[in-house]
């Protein structure tokens, strides 16, 4: 569908080479992506046995933490693209040096977030609607967990370095080890040491810091091997921030879309908001599978462009789009087949199930669109085309917001809201497809 008229059909040998690269990078990336939400699931399972107030406090605090960390995911995306370009250009020393600038930026942002979060924790809990019984637990969890934010952001930046170096296995191993450590520490500190919800927060902080230390060891070892400087470089840090700013705009726009969707669903009624949460949880799970291909795209496209191989980048883009479509079709069929089993896992309320089912089918049907969107998103990130991604997502937000807000006004239901979500993904596909067809993203060289 994309770039078909711009390059001759790749030979079977070329396609097989691209397939091997995509699988080698995407499969471990998927494992690492899935490991991340499992941290929160472990915390939730352990804290849930302490009481309802503690669980409610965890829910509010963790939502705020995940938002705070999630908006800085550009530390991984921008670093992956920049490092991969230099790898393609054959300059591993500059690649690791570029990655170190991202790590220093992560530390600076992390310290700033701590400085803001600690004194404002009570006000933030009030803003997020924590009840009087849950607020003390939420504040405790937030203040302790905030101490681990620099480590979380270092993990993002270091993950970007390794992805740029075409290594997604190490992040998988570190994520798996961190998951096991987090579970053991939480059980020991919450129940063994009797620290309650504070123990859960400290367990997660320690696990995150341990992951950051492992990543830093790997990166520092690579820096010494290739004679790359580890010292902070003001110009390099500013360049990382400038490269990441458009991706921050993109991420904030996407977050705004999801927040609007949840706010609209809440206005439709209790059954609708409950069903929306179920459908959104499945949609988010499907994102991991498609985002794994996007991560492979970031690393592969950046490397080809850094090596000056424009045709290789085109061929890789085309093949990854085919992967995205095929994966989307497979996921859609899986959702349709599994729907009788999936909905009862979350609720026994037939009213909620009846509301969720049509929206779930819309999600299934739209998966091929999502496959194209995530792949091209990764391709343009790998090309360092952040400014276009920012403007495209802002345009998508401007289209989605009025349509979604009109759903309750016009008497629409949850299916109509997820129709607006499908429209949102279609607009994203159109903007990304037009950019890929234009070829303007193809800028070769060690830097864009």
mmCIF file of C-alpha atoms in Angstrom, residues 135-327:
data_model
loop_
_atom_site.group_PDB
_atom_site.id
_atom_site.type_symbol
_atom_site.label_atom_id
_atom_site.label_comp_id
_atom_site.label_asym_id
_atom_site.label_seq_id
_atom_site.Cartn_x
_atom_site.Cartn_y
_atom_site.Cartn_z
ATOM 1 C CA UNK A 135 -5.296 10.072 49.725
ATOM 2 C CA UNK A 136 -2.773 9.348 52.553
ATOM 3 C CA UNK A 137 -1.786 6.054 50.916
ATOM 4 C CA UNK A 138 -1.619 7.671 47.483
ATOM 5 C CA UNK A 139 0.623 10.466 48.779
ATOM 6 C CA UNK A 140 2.946 7.981 50.498
ATOM 7 C CA UNK A 141 3.222 5.824 47.383
ATOM 8 C CA UNK A 142 3.709 8.808 45.075
ATOM 9 C CA UNK A 143 6.420 10.480 47.146
ATOM 10 C CA UNK A 144 8.462 7.303 47.541
ATOM 11 C CA UNK A 145 7.981 6.150 43.952
ATOM 12 C CA UNK A 146 8.955 9.579 42.628
ATOM 13 C CA UNK A 147 12.475 8.903 43.897
ATOM 14 C CA UNK A 148 12.729 6.198 41.249
ATOM 15 C CA UNK A 149 11.701 8.418 38.332
ATOM 16 C CA UNK A 150 15.308 9.300 37.349
ATOM 17 C CA UNK A 151 16.048 5.571 37.175
ATOM 18 C CA UNK A 152 12.907 4.965 35.080
ATOM 19 C CA UNK A 153 13.938 7.679 32.634
ATOM 20 C CA UNK A 154 17.520 6.379 32.464
ATOM 21 C CA UNK A 155 16.048 2.977 31.594
ATOM 22 C CA UNK A 156 14.108 4.620 28.741
ATOM 23 C CA UNK A 157 17.173 6.406 27.363
ATOM 24 C CA UNK A 158 19.444 3.383 27.749
ATOM 25 C CA UNK A 159 16.850 1.162 26.093
ATOM 26 C CA UNK A 160 16.925 3.601 23.180
ATOM 27 C CA UNK A 161 20.703 3.264 22.969
ATOM 28 C CA UNK A 162 20.573 -0.521 22.789
ATOM 29 C CA UNK A 163 17.729 -0.499 20.259
ATOM 30 C CA UNK A 164 19.772 1.886 18.137
ATOM 31 C CA UNK A 165 22.666 -0.545 18.407
ATOM 32 C CA UNK A 166 20.245 -3.190 17.016
ATOM 33 C CA UNK A 167 20.058 -4.961 20.392
ATOM 34 C CA UNK A 168 16.562 -5.636 21.758
ATOM 35 C CA UNK A 169 17.525 -8.818 23.623
ATOM 36 C CA UNK A 170 19.360 -7.074 26.464
ATOM 37 C CA UNK A 171 16.314 -4.878 27.303
ATOM 38 C CA UNK A 172 14.207 -8.041 27.389
ATOM 39 C CA UNK A 173 16.582 -9.752 29.823
ATOM 40 C CA UNK A 174 16.802 -6.669 32.036
ATOM 41 C CA UNK A 175 13.013 -6.209 32.021
ATOM 42 C CA UNK A 176 12.447 -9.857 32.931
ATOM 43 C CA UNK A 177 14.977 -9.699 35.773
ATOM 44 C CA UNK A 178 13.470 -6.430 36.975
ATOM 45 C CA UNK A 179 9.999 -7.972 36.985
ATOM 46 C CA UNK A 180 11.151 -10.901 39.149
ATOM 47 C CA UNK A 181 13.085 -8.603 41.518
ATOM 48 C CA UNK A 182 10.124 -6.235 41.804
ATOM 49 C CA UNK A 183 7.797 -9.062 42.795
ATOM 50 C CA UNK A 184 10.188 -10.500 45.384
ATOM 51 C CA UNK A 185 10.967 -7.082 46.882
ATOM 52 C CA UNK A 186 7.305 -6.130 47.081
ATOM 53 C CA UNK A 187 6.332 -9.311 48.891
ATOM 54 C CA UNK A 188 9.280 -9.032 51.266
ATOM 55 C CA UNK A 189 8.838 -5.366 52.104
ATOM 56 C CA UNK A 190 5.030 -5.233 52.165
ATOM 57 C CA UNK A 191 4.423 -8.384 54.203
ATOM 58 C CA UNK A 192 7.798 -9.548 55.510
ATOM 59 C CA UNK A 193 8.918 -6.134 56.764
ATOM 60 C CA UNK A 194 5.367 -4.949 57.406
ATOM 61 C CA UNK A 195 5.836 -1.672 55.505
ATOM 62 C CA UNK A 196 2.477 -1.810 53.771
ATOM 63 C CA UNK A 197 2.015 0.353 50.680
ATOM 64 C CA UNK A 198 5.315 2.105 51.411
ATOM 65 C CA UNK A 199 7.029 -1.263 51.017
ATOM 66 C CA UNK A 200 5.476 -1.686 47.592
ATOM 67 C CA UNK A 201 6.771 1.725 46.533
ATOM 68 C CA UNK A 202 10.268 1.049 47.875
ATOM 69 C CA UNK A 203 10.348 -2.354 46.195
ATOM 70 C CA UNK A 204 9.567 -0.804 42.822
ATOM 71 C CA UNK A 205 12.112 1.988 43.347
ATOM 72 C CA UNK A 206 14.846 -0.502 44.205
ATOM 73 C CA UNK A 207 13.988 -2.696 41.209
ATOM 74 C CA UNK A 208 13.990 0.299 38.849
ATOM 75 C CA UNK A 209 17.316 1.528 40.227
ATOM 76 C CA UNK A 210 18.766 -1.946 39.796
ATOM 77 C CA UNK A 211 17.651 -1.993 36.162
ATOM 78 C CA UNK A 212 19.185 1.438 35.609
ATOM 79 C CA UNK A 213 22.496 0.281 37.107
ATOM 80 C CA UNK A 214 22.581 -2.746 34.779
ATOM 81 C CA UNK A 215 21.870 -0.563 31.767
ATOM 82 C CA UNK A 216 24.540 1.943 32.781
ATOM 83 C CA UNK A 217 27.051 -0.880 33.188
ATOM 84 C CA UNK A 218 26.293 -2.131 29.666
ATOM 85 C CA UNK A 219 26.484 1.357 28.150
ATOM 86 C CA UNK A 220 29.636 2.348 30.036
ATOM 87 C CA UNK A 221 31.332 -0.887 28.993
ATOM 88 C CA UNK A 222 30.457 -0.121 25.378
ATOM 89 C CA UNK A 223 31.700 3.457 25.764
ATOM 90 C CA UNK A 224 35.079 2.303 27.060
ATOM 91 C CA UNK A 225 35.362 -0.286 24.298
ATOM 92 C CA UNK A 226 34.807 2.354 21.608
ATOM 93 C CA UNK A 227 36.547 5.255 23.376
ATOM 94 C CA UNK A 228 33.364 7.300 23.758
ATOM 95 C CA UNK A 229 33.272 10.088 26.331
ATOM 96 C CA UNK A 230 30.928 9.672 29.305
ATOM 97 C CA UNK A 231 31.024 13.299 30.409
ATOM 98 C CA UNK A 232 27.935 15.485 30.046
ATOM 99 C CA UNK A 233 28.043 17.689 26.961
ATOM 100 C CA UNK A 234 25.779 20.729 27.086
ATOM 101 C CA UNK A 235 25.468 21.002 23.306
ATOM 102 C CA UNK A 236 24.694 17.297 22.971
ATOM 103 C CA UNK A 237 22.076 17.416 25.742
ATOM 104 C CA UNK A 238 20.421 20.441 24.095
ATOM 105 C CA UNK A 239 20.393 18.594 20.766
ATOM 106 C CA UNK A 240 18.685 15.593 22.414
ATOM 107 C CA UNK A 241 16.090 17.877 23.978
ATOM 108 C CA UNK A 242 15.442 19.607 20.648
ATOM 109 C CA UNK A 243 15.071 16.270 18.862
ATOM 110 C CA UNK A 244 12.734 15.012 21.572
ATOM 111 C CA UNK A 245 10.511 18.098 21.806
ATOM 112 C CA UNK A 246 8.372 17.261 18.734
ATOM 113 C CA UNK A 247 7.945 13.694 19.973
ATOM 114 C CA UNK A 248 6.844 15.102 23.342
ATOM 115 C CA UNK A 249 4.159 17.112 21.525
ATOM 116 C CA UNK A 250 3.120 13.959 19.684
ATOM 117 C CA UNK A 251 2.879 11.963 22.916
ATOM 118 C CA UNK A 252 0.944 14.678 24.770
ATOM 119 C CA UNK A 253 -1.523 14.903 21.866
ATOM 120 C CA UNK A 254 -2.076 11.149 21.972
ATOM 121 C CA UNK A 255 -2.552 11.280 25.747
ATOM 122 C CA UNK A 256 -5.109 14.051 25.269
ATOM 123 C CA UNK A 257 -7.022 11.859 22.807
ATOM 124 C CA UNK A 258 -7.173 8.983 25.283
ATOM 125 C CA UNK A 259 -8.211 11.302 28.138
ATOM 126 C CA UNK A 260 -10.990 12.817 26.030
ATOM 127 C CA UNK A 261 -12.226 9.351 25.109
ATOM 128 C CA UNK A 262 -12.342 8.308 28.773
ATOM 129 C CA UNK A 263 -14.085 11.546 29.801
ATOM 130 C CA UNK A 264 -16.729 11.074 27.091
ATOM 131 C CA UNK A 265 -17.268 7.439 28.078
ATOM 132 C CA UNK A 266 -17.807 8.531 31.692
ATOM 133 C CA UNK A 267 -20.612 10.843 30.544
ATOM 134 C CA UNK A 268 -22.386 7.995 28.764
ATOM 135 C CA UNK A 269 -23.109 6.082 31.976
ATOM 136 C CA UNK A 270 -21.661 3.513 34.353
ATOM 137 C CA UNK A 271 -22.061 0.563 31.996
ATOM 138 C CA UNK A 272 -20.412 2.510 29.181
ATOM 139 C CA UNK A 273 -17.390 3.653 31.175
ATOM 140 C CA UNK A 274 -16.931 0.119 32.550
ATOM 141 C CA UNK A 275 -17.120 -1.311 29.039
ATOM 142 C CA UNK A 276 -14.796 1.394 27.753
ATOM 143 C CA UNK A 277 -12.132 0.425 30.291
ATOM 144 C CA UNK A 278 -12.361 -3.200 29.165
ATOM 145 C CA UNK A 279 -12.116 -2.325 25.475
ATOM 146 C CA UNK A 280 -9.316 0.180 26.122
ATOM 147 C CA UNK A 281 -7.332 -2.421 28.071
ATOM 148 C CA UNK A 282 -7.522 -4.806 25.112
ATOM 149 C CA UNK A 283 -6.659 -2.026 22.656
ATOM 150 C CA UNK A 284 -3.617 -1.174 24.790
ATOM 151 C CA UNK A 285 -2.531 -4.817 24.841
ATOM 152 C CA UNK A 286 -2.767 -5.026 21.054
ATOM 153 C CA UNK A 287 -0.648 -1.879 20.840
ATOM 154 C CA UNK A 288 2.293 -3.778 22.358
ATOM 155 C CA UNK A 289 2.371 -6.283 19.494
ATOM 156 C CA UNK A 290 2.216 -3.562 16.844
ATOM 157 C CA UNK A 291 4.609 -1.263 18.698
ATOM 158 C CA UNK A 292 7.210 -4.031 18.697
ATOM 159 C CA UNK A 293 7.302 -3.849 14.889
ATOM 160 C CA UNK A 294 7.483 -0.047 15.141
ATOM 161 C CA UNK A 295 10.522 -0.340 17.426
ATOM 162 C CA UNK A 296 12.190 -2.616 14.893
ATOM 163 C CA UNK A 297 11.360 0.041 12.294
ATOM 164 C CA UNK A 298 13.036 2.791 14.290
ATOM 165 C CA UNK A 299 16.268 0.832 14.573
ATOM 166 C CA UNK A 300 16.345 -0.547 11.017
ATOM 167 C CA UNK A 301 15.359 2.659 9.202
ATOM 168 C CA UNK A 302 17.803 4.761 11.221
ATOM 169 C CA UNK A 303 20.617 2.353 10.361
ATOM 170 C CA UNK A 304 19.841 2.334 6.631
ATOM 171 C CA UNK A 305 19.625 6.120 6.449
ATOM 172 C CA UNK A 306 22.826 6.510 8.451
ATOM 173 C CA UNK A 307 24.546 4.212 5.959
ATOM 174 C CA UNK A 308 23.264 6.351 3.077
ATOM 175 C CA UNK A 309 21.126 3.493 1.730
ATOM 176 C CA UNK A 310 17.895 5.249 0.699
ATOM 177 C CA UNK A 311 16.679 2.287 -1.341
ATOM 178 C CA UNK A 312 17.277 -0.071 1.560
ATOM 179 C CA UNK A 313 15.190 2.222 3.768
ATOM 180 C CA UNK A 314 12.359 2.207 1.204
ATOM 181 C CA UNK A 315 12.448 -1.578 0.881
ATOM 182 C CA UNK A 316 12.493 -2.018 4.665
ATOM 183 C CA UNK A 317 9.585 0.414 5.034
ATOM 184 C CA UNK A 318 7.518 -1.468 2.480
ATOM 185 C CA UNK A 319 8.218 -4.827 4.091
ATOM 186 C CA UNK A 320 7.399 -3.562 7.582
ATOM 187 C CA UNK A 321 4.089 -2.142 6.363
ATOM 188 C CA UNK A 322 3.272 -5.595 5.006
ATOM 189 C CA UNK A 323 4.149 -7.024 8.400
ATOM 190 C CA UNK A 324 1.959 -4.427 10.092
ATOM 191 C CA UNK A 325 -1.042 -5.232 7.905
ATOM 192 C CA UNK A 326 -0.618 -8.991 8.317
ATOM 193 C CA UNK A 327 -0.194 -8.669 12.091
#
